[in-house]
PDB file of N, CA and C in Angstrom:
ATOM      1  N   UNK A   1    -100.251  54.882  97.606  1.00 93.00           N
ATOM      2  CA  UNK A   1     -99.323  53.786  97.405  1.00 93.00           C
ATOM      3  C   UNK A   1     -98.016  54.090  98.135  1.00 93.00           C
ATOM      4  N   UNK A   2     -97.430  53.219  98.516  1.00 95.00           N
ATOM      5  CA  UNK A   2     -95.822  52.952  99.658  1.00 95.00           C
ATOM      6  C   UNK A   2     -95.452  52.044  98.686  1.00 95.00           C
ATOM      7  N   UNK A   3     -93.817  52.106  98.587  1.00 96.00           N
ATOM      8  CA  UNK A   3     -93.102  51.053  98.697  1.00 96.00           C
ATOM      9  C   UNK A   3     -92.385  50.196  99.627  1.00 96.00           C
ATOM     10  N   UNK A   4     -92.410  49.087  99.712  1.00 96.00           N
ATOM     11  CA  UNK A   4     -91.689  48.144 100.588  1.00 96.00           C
ATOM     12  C   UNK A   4     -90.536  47.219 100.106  1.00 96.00           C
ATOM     13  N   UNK A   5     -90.212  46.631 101.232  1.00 96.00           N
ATOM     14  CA  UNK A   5     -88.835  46.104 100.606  1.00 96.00           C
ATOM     15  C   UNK A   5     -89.283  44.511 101.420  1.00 96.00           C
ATOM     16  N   UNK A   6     -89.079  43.325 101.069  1.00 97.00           N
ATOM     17  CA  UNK A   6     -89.312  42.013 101.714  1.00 97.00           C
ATOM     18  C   UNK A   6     -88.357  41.577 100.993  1.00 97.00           C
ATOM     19  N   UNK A   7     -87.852  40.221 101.824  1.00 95.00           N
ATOM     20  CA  UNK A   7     -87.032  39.474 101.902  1.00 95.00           C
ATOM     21  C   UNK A   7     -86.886  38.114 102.087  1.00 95.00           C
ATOM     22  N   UNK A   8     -86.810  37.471 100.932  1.00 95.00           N
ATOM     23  CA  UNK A   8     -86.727  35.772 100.999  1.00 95.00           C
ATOM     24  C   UNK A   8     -85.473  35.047 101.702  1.00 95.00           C
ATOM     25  N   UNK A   9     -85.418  34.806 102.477  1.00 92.00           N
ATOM     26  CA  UNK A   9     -84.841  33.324 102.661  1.00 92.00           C
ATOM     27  C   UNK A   9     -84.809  32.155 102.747  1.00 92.00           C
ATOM     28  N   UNK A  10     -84.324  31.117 101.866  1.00 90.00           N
ATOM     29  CA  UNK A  10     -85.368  29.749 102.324  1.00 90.00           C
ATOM     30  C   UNK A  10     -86.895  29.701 102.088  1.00 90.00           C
ATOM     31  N   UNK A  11     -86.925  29.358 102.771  1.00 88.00           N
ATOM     32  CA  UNK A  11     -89.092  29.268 102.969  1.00 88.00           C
ATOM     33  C   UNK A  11     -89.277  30.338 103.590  1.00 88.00           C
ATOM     34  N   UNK A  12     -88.706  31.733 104.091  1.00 92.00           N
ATOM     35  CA  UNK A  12     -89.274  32.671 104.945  1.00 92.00           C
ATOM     36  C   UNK A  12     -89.478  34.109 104.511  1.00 92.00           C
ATOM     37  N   UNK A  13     -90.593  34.980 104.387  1.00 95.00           N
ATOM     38  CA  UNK A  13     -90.569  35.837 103.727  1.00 95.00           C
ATOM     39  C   UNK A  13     -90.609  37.340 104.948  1.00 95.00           C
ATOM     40  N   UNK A  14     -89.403  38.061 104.753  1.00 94.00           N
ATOM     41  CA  UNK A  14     -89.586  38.842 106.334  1.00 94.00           C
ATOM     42  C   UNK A  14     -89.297  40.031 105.559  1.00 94.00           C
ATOM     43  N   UNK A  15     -89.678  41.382 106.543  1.00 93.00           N
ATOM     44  CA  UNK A  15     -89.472  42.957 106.184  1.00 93.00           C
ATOM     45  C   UNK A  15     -88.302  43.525 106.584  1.00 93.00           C
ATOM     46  N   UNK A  16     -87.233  42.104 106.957  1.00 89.00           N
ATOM     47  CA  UNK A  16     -85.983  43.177 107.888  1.00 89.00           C
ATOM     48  C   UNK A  16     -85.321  41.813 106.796  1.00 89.00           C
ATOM     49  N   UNK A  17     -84.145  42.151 106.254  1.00 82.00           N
ATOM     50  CA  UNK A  17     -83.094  41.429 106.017  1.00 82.00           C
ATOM     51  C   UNK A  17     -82.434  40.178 106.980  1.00 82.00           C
ATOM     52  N   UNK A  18     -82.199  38.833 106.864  1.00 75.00           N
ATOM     53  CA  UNK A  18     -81.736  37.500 107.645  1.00 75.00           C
ATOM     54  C   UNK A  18     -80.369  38.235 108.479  1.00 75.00           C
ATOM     55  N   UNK A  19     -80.269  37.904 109.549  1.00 72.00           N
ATOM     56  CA  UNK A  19     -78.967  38.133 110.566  1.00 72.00           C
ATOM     57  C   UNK A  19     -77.866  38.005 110.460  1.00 72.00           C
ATOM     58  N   UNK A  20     -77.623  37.899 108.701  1.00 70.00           N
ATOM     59  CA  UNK A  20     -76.254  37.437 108.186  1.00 70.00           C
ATOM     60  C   UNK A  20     -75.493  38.965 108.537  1.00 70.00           C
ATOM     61  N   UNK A  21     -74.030  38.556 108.727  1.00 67.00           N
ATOM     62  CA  UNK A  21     -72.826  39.825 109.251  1.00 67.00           C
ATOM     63  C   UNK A  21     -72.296  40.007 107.818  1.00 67.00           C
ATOM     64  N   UNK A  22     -72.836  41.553 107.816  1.00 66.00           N
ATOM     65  CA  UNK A  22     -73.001  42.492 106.933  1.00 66.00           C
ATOM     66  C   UNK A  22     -71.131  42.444 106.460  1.00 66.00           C
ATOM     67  N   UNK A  23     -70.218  42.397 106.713  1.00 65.00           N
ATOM     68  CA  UNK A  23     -69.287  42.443 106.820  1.00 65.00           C
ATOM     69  C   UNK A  23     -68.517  40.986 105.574  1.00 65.00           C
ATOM     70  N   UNK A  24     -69.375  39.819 105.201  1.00 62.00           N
ATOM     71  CA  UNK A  24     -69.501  38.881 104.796  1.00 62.00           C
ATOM     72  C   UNK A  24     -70.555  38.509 103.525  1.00 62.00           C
ATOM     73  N   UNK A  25     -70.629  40.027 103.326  1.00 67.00           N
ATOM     74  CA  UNK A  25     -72.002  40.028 101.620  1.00 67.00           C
ATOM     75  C   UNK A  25     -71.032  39.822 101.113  1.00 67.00           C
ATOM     76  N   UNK A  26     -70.965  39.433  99.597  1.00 65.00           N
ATOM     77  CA  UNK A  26     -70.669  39.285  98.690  1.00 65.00           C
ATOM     78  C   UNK A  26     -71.119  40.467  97.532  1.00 65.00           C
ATOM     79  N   UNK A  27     -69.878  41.008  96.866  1.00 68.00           N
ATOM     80  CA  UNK A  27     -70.391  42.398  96.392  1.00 68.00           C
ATOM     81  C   UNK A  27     -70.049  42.484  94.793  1.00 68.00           C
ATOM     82  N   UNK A  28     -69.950  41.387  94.480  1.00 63.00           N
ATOM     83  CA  UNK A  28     -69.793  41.084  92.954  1.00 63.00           C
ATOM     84  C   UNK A  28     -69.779  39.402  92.783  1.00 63.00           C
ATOM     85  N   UNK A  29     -69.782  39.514  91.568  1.00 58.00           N
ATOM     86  CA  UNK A  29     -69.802  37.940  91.011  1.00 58.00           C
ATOM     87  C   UNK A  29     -68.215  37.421  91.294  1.00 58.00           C
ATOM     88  N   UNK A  30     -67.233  38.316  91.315  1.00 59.00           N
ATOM     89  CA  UNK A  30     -65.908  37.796  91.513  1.00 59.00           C
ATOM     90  C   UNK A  30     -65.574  37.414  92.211  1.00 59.00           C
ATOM     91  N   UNK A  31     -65.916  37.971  93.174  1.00 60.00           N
ATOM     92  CA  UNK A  31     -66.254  37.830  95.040  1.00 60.00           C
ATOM     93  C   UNK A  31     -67.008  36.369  94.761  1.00 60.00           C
ATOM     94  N   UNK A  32     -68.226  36.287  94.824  1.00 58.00           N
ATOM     95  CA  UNK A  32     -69.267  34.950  94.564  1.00 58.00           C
ATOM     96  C   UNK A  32     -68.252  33.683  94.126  1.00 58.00           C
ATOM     97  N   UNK A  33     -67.646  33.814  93.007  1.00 61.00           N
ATOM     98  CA  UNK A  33     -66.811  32.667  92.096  1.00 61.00           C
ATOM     99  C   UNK A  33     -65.455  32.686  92.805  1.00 61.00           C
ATOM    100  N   UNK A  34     -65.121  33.112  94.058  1.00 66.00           N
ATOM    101  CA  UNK A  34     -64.404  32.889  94.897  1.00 66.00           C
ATOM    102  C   UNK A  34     -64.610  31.641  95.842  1.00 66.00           C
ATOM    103  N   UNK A  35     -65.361  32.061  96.332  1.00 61.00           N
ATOM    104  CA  UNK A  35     -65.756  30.711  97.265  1.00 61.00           C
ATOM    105  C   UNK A  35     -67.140  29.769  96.783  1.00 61.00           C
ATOM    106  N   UNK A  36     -66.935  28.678  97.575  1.00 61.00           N
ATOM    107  CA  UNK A  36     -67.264  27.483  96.877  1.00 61.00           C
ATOM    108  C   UNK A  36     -69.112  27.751  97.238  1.00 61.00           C
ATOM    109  N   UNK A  37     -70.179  27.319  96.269  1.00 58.00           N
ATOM    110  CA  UNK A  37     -71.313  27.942  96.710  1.00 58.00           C
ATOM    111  C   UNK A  37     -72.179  27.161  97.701  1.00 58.00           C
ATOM    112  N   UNK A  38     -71.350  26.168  98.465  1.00 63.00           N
ATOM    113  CA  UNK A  38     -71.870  25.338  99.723  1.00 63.00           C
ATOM    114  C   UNK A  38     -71.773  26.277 100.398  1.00 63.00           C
ATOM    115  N   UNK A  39     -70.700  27.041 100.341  1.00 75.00           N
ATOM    116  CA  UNK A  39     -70.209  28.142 101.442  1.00 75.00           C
ATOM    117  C   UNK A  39     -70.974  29.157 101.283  1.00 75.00           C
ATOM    118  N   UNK A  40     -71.998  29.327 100.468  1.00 78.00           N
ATOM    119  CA  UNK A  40     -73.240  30.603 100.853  1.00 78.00           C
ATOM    120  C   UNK A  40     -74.189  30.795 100.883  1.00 78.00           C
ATOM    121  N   UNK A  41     -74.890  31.695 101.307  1.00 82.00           N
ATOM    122  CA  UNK A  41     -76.645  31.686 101.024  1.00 82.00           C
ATOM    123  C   UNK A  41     -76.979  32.980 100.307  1.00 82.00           C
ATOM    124  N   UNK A  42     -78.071  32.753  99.771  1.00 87.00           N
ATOM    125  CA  UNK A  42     -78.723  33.826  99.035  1.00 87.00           C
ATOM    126  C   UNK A  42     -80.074  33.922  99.609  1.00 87.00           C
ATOM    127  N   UNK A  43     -80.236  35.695  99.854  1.00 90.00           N
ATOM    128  CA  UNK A  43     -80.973  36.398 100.213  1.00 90.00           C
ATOM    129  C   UNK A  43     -81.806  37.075  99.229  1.00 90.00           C
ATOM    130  N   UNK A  44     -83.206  37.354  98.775  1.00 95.00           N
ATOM    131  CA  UNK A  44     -83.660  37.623  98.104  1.00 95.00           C
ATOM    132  C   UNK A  44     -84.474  38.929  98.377  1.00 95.00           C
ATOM    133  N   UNK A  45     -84.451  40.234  97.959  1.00 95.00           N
ATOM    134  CA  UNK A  45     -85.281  41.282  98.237  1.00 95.00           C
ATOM    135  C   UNK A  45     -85.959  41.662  97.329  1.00 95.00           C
ATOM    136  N   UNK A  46     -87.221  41.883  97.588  1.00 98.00           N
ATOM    137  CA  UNK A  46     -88.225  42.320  96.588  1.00 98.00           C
ATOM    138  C   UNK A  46     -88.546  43.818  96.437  1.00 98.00           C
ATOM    139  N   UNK A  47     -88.678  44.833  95.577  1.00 98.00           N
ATOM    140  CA  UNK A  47     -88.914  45.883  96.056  1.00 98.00           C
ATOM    141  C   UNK A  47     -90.686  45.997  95.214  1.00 98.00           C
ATOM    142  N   UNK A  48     -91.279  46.351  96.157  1.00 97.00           N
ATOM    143  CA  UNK A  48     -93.207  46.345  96.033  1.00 97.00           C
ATOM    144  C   UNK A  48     -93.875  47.215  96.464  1.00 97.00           C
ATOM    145  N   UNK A  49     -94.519  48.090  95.401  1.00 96.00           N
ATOM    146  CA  UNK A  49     -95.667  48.932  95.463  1.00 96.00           C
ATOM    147  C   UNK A  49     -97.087  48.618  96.479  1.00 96.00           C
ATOM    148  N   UNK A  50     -97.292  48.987  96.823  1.00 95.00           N
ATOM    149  CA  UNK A  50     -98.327  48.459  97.845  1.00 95.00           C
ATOM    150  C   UNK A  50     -99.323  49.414  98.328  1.00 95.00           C
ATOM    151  N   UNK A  51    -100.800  49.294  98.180  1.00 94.00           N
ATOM    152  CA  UNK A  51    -101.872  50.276  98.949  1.00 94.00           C
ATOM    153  C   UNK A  51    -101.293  50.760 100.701  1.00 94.00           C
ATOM    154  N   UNK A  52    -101.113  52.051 100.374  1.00 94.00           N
ATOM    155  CA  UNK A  52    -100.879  52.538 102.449  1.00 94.00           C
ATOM    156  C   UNK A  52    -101.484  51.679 103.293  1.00 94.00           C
ATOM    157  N   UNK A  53    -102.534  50.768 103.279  1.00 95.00           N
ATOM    158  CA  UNK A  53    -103.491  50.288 104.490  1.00 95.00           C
ATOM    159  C   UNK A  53    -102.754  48.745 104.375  1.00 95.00           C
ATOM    160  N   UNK A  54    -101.922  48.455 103.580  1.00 95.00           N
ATOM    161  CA  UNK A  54    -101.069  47.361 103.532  1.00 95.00           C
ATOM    162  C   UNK A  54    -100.813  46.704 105.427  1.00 95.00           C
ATOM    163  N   UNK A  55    -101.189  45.197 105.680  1.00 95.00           N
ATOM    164  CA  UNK A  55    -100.033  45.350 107.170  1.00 95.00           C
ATOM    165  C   UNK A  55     -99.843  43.977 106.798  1.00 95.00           C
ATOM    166  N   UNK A  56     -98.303  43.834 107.042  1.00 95.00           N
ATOM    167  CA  UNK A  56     -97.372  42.695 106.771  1.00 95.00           C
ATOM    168  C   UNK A  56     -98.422  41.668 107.449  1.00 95.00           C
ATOM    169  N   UNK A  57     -98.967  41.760 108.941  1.00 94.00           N
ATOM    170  CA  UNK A  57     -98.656  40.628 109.739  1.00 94.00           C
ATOM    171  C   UNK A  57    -100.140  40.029 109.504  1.00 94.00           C
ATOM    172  N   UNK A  58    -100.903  40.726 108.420  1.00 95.00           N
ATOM    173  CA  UNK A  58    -101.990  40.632 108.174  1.00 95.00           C
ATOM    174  C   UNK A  58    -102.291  40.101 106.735  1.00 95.00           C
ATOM    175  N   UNK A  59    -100.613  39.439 106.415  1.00 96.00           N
ATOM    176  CA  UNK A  59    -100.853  39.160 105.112  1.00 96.00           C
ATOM    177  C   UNK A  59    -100.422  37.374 105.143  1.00 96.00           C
ATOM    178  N   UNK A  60    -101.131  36.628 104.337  1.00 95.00           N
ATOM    179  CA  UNK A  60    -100.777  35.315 104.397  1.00 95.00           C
ATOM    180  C   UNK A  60     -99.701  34.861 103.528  1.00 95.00           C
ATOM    181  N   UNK A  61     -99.269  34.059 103.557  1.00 94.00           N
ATOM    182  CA  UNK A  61     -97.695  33.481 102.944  1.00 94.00           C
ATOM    183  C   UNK A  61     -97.762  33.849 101.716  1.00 94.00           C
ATOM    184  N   UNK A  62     -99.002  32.731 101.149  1.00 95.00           N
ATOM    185  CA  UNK A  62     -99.416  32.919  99.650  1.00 95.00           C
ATOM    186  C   UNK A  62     -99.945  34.326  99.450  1.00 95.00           C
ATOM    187  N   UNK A  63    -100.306  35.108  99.672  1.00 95.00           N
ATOM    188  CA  UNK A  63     -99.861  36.395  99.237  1.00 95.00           C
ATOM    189  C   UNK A  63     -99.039  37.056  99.374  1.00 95.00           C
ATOM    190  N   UNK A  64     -97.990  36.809 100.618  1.00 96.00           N
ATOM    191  CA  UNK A  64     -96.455  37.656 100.406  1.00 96.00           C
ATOM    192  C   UNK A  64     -95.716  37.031  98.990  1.00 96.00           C
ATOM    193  N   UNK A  65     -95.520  35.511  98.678  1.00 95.00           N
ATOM    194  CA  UNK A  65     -95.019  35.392  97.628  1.00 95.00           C
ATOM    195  C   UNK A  65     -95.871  35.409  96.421  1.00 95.00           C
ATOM    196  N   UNK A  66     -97.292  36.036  96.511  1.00 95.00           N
ATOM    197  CA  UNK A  66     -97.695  36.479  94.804  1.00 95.00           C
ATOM    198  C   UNK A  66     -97.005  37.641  94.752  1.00 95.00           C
ATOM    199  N   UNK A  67     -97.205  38.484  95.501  1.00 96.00           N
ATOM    200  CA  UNK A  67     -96.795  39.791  95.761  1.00 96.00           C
ATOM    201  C   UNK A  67     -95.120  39.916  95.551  1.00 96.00           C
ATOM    202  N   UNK A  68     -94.116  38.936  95.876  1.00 96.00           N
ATOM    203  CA  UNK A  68     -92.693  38.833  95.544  1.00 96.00           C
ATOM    204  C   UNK A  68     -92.913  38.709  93.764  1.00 96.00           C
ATOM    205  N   UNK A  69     -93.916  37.510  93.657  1.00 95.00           N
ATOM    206  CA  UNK A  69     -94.006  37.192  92.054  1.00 95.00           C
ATOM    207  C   UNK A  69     -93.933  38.435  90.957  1.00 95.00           C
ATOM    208  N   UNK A  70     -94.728  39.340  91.545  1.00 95.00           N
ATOM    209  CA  UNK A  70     -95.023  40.737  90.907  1.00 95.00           C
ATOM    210  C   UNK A  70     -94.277  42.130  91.408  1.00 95.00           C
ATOM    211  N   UNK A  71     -93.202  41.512  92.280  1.00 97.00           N
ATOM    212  CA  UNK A  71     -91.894  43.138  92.854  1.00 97.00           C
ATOM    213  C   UNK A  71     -91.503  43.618  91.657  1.00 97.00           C
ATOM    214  N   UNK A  72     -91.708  45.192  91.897  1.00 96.00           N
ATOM    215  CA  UNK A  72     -90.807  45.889  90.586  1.00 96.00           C
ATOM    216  C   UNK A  72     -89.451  46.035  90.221  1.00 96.00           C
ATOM    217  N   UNK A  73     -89.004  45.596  91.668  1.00 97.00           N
ATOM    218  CA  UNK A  73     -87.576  45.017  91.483  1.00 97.00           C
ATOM    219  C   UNK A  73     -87.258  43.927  92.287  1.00 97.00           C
ATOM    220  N   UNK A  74     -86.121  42.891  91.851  1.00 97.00           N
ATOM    221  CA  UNK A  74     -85.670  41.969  92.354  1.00 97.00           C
ATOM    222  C   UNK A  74     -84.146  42.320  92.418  1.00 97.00           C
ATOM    223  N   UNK A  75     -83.577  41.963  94.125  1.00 94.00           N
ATOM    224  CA  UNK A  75     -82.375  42.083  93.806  1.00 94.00           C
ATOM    225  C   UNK A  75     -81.970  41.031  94.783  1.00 94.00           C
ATOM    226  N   UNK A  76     -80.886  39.920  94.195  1.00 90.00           N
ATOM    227  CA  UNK A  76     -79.831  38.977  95.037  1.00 90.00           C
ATOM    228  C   UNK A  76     -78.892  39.329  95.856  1.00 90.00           C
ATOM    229  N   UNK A  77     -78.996  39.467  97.060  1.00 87.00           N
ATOM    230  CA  UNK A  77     -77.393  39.208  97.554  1.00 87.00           C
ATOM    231  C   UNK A  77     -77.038  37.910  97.985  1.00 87.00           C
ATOM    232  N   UNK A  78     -76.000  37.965  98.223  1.00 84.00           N
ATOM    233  CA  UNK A  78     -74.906  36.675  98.340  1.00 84.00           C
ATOM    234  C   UNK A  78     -74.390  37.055  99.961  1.00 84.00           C
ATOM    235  N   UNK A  79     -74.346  36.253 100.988  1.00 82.00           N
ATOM    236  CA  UNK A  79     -73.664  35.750 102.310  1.00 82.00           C
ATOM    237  C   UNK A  79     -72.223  34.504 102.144  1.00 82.00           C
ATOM    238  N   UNK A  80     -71.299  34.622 102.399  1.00 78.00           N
ATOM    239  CA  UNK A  80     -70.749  33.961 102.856  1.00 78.00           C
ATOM    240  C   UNK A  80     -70.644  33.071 104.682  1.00 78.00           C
ATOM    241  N   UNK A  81     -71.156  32.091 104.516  1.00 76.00           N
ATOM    242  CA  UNK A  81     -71.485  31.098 105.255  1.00 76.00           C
ATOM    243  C   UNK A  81     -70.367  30.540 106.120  1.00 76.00           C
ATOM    244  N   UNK A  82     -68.948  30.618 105.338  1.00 68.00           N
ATOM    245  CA  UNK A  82     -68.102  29.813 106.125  1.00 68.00           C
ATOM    246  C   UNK A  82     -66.456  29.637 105.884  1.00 68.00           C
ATOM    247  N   UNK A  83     -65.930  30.348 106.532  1.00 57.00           N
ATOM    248  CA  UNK A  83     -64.147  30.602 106.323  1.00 57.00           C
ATOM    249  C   UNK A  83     -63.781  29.747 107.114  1.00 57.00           C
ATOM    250  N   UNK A  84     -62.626  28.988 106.141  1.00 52.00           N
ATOM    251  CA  UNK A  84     -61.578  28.113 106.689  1.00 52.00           C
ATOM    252  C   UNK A  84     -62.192  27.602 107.655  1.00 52.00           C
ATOM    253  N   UNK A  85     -63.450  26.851 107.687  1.00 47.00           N
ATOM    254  CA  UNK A  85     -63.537  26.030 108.964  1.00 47.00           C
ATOM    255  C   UNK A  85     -64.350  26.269 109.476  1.00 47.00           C
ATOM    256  N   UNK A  86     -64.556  28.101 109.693  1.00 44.00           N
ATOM    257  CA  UNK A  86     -65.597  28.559 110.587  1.00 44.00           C
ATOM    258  C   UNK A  86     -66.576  28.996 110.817  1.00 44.00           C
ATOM    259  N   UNK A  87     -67.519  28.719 111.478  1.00 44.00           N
ATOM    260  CA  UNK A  87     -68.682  29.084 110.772  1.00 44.00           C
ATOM    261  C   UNK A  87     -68.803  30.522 111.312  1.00 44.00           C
ATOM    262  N   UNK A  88     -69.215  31.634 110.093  1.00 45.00           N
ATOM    263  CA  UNK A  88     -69.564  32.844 110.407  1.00 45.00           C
ATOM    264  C   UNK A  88     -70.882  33.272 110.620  1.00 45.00           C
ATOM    265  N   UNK A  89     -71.976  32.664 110.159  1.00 46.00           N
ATOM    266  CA  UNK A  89     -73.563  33.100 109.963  1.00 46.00           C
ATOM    267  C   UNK A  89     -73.733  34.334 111.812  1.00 46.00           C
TER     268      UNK A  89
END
């Protein structure tokens, strides 16, 4: 058994974290209830036990998200999307 780490965004389930600038997470709820939540996205990581002979590109949608359904951990981060105007993504 391996663990892996996947990542929801939207409809997309990937093994590398979305291209959001790291610089622009959100690192508490205080932070979050700062800006308005048009202004962000949420990123979803799963952390999943998995047989070694596991291969991502060999796995179909509906089983990456049963497999999210059943992660031994779930963790949210938060992106900020957009300062004063501009868009940061």
């Amino acid at each position: 058994m391996k663990t892996i780490h996947l990542f929801q965004f939207k409809n997309s389930i990937s093994r590398k974290i979305p291209f959001f600038n790291e610089e622009h997470r959100l690192d508490s709820l205080n932070d979050l209830m700062t800006y308005d939540l048009i202004n962000t996205e949420k990123v979803t990581e799963f952390i999943i036990d998995i047989h070694d002979d596991f291969v991502f590109e060999d796995t179909s949608r509906g089983d990456l998200l049963e497999m999210c359904k059943n992660a031994k951990e779930t963790i949210e981060h938060y992106f900020v999307t957009a300062l004063d105007d501009y868009d940061v993504l």
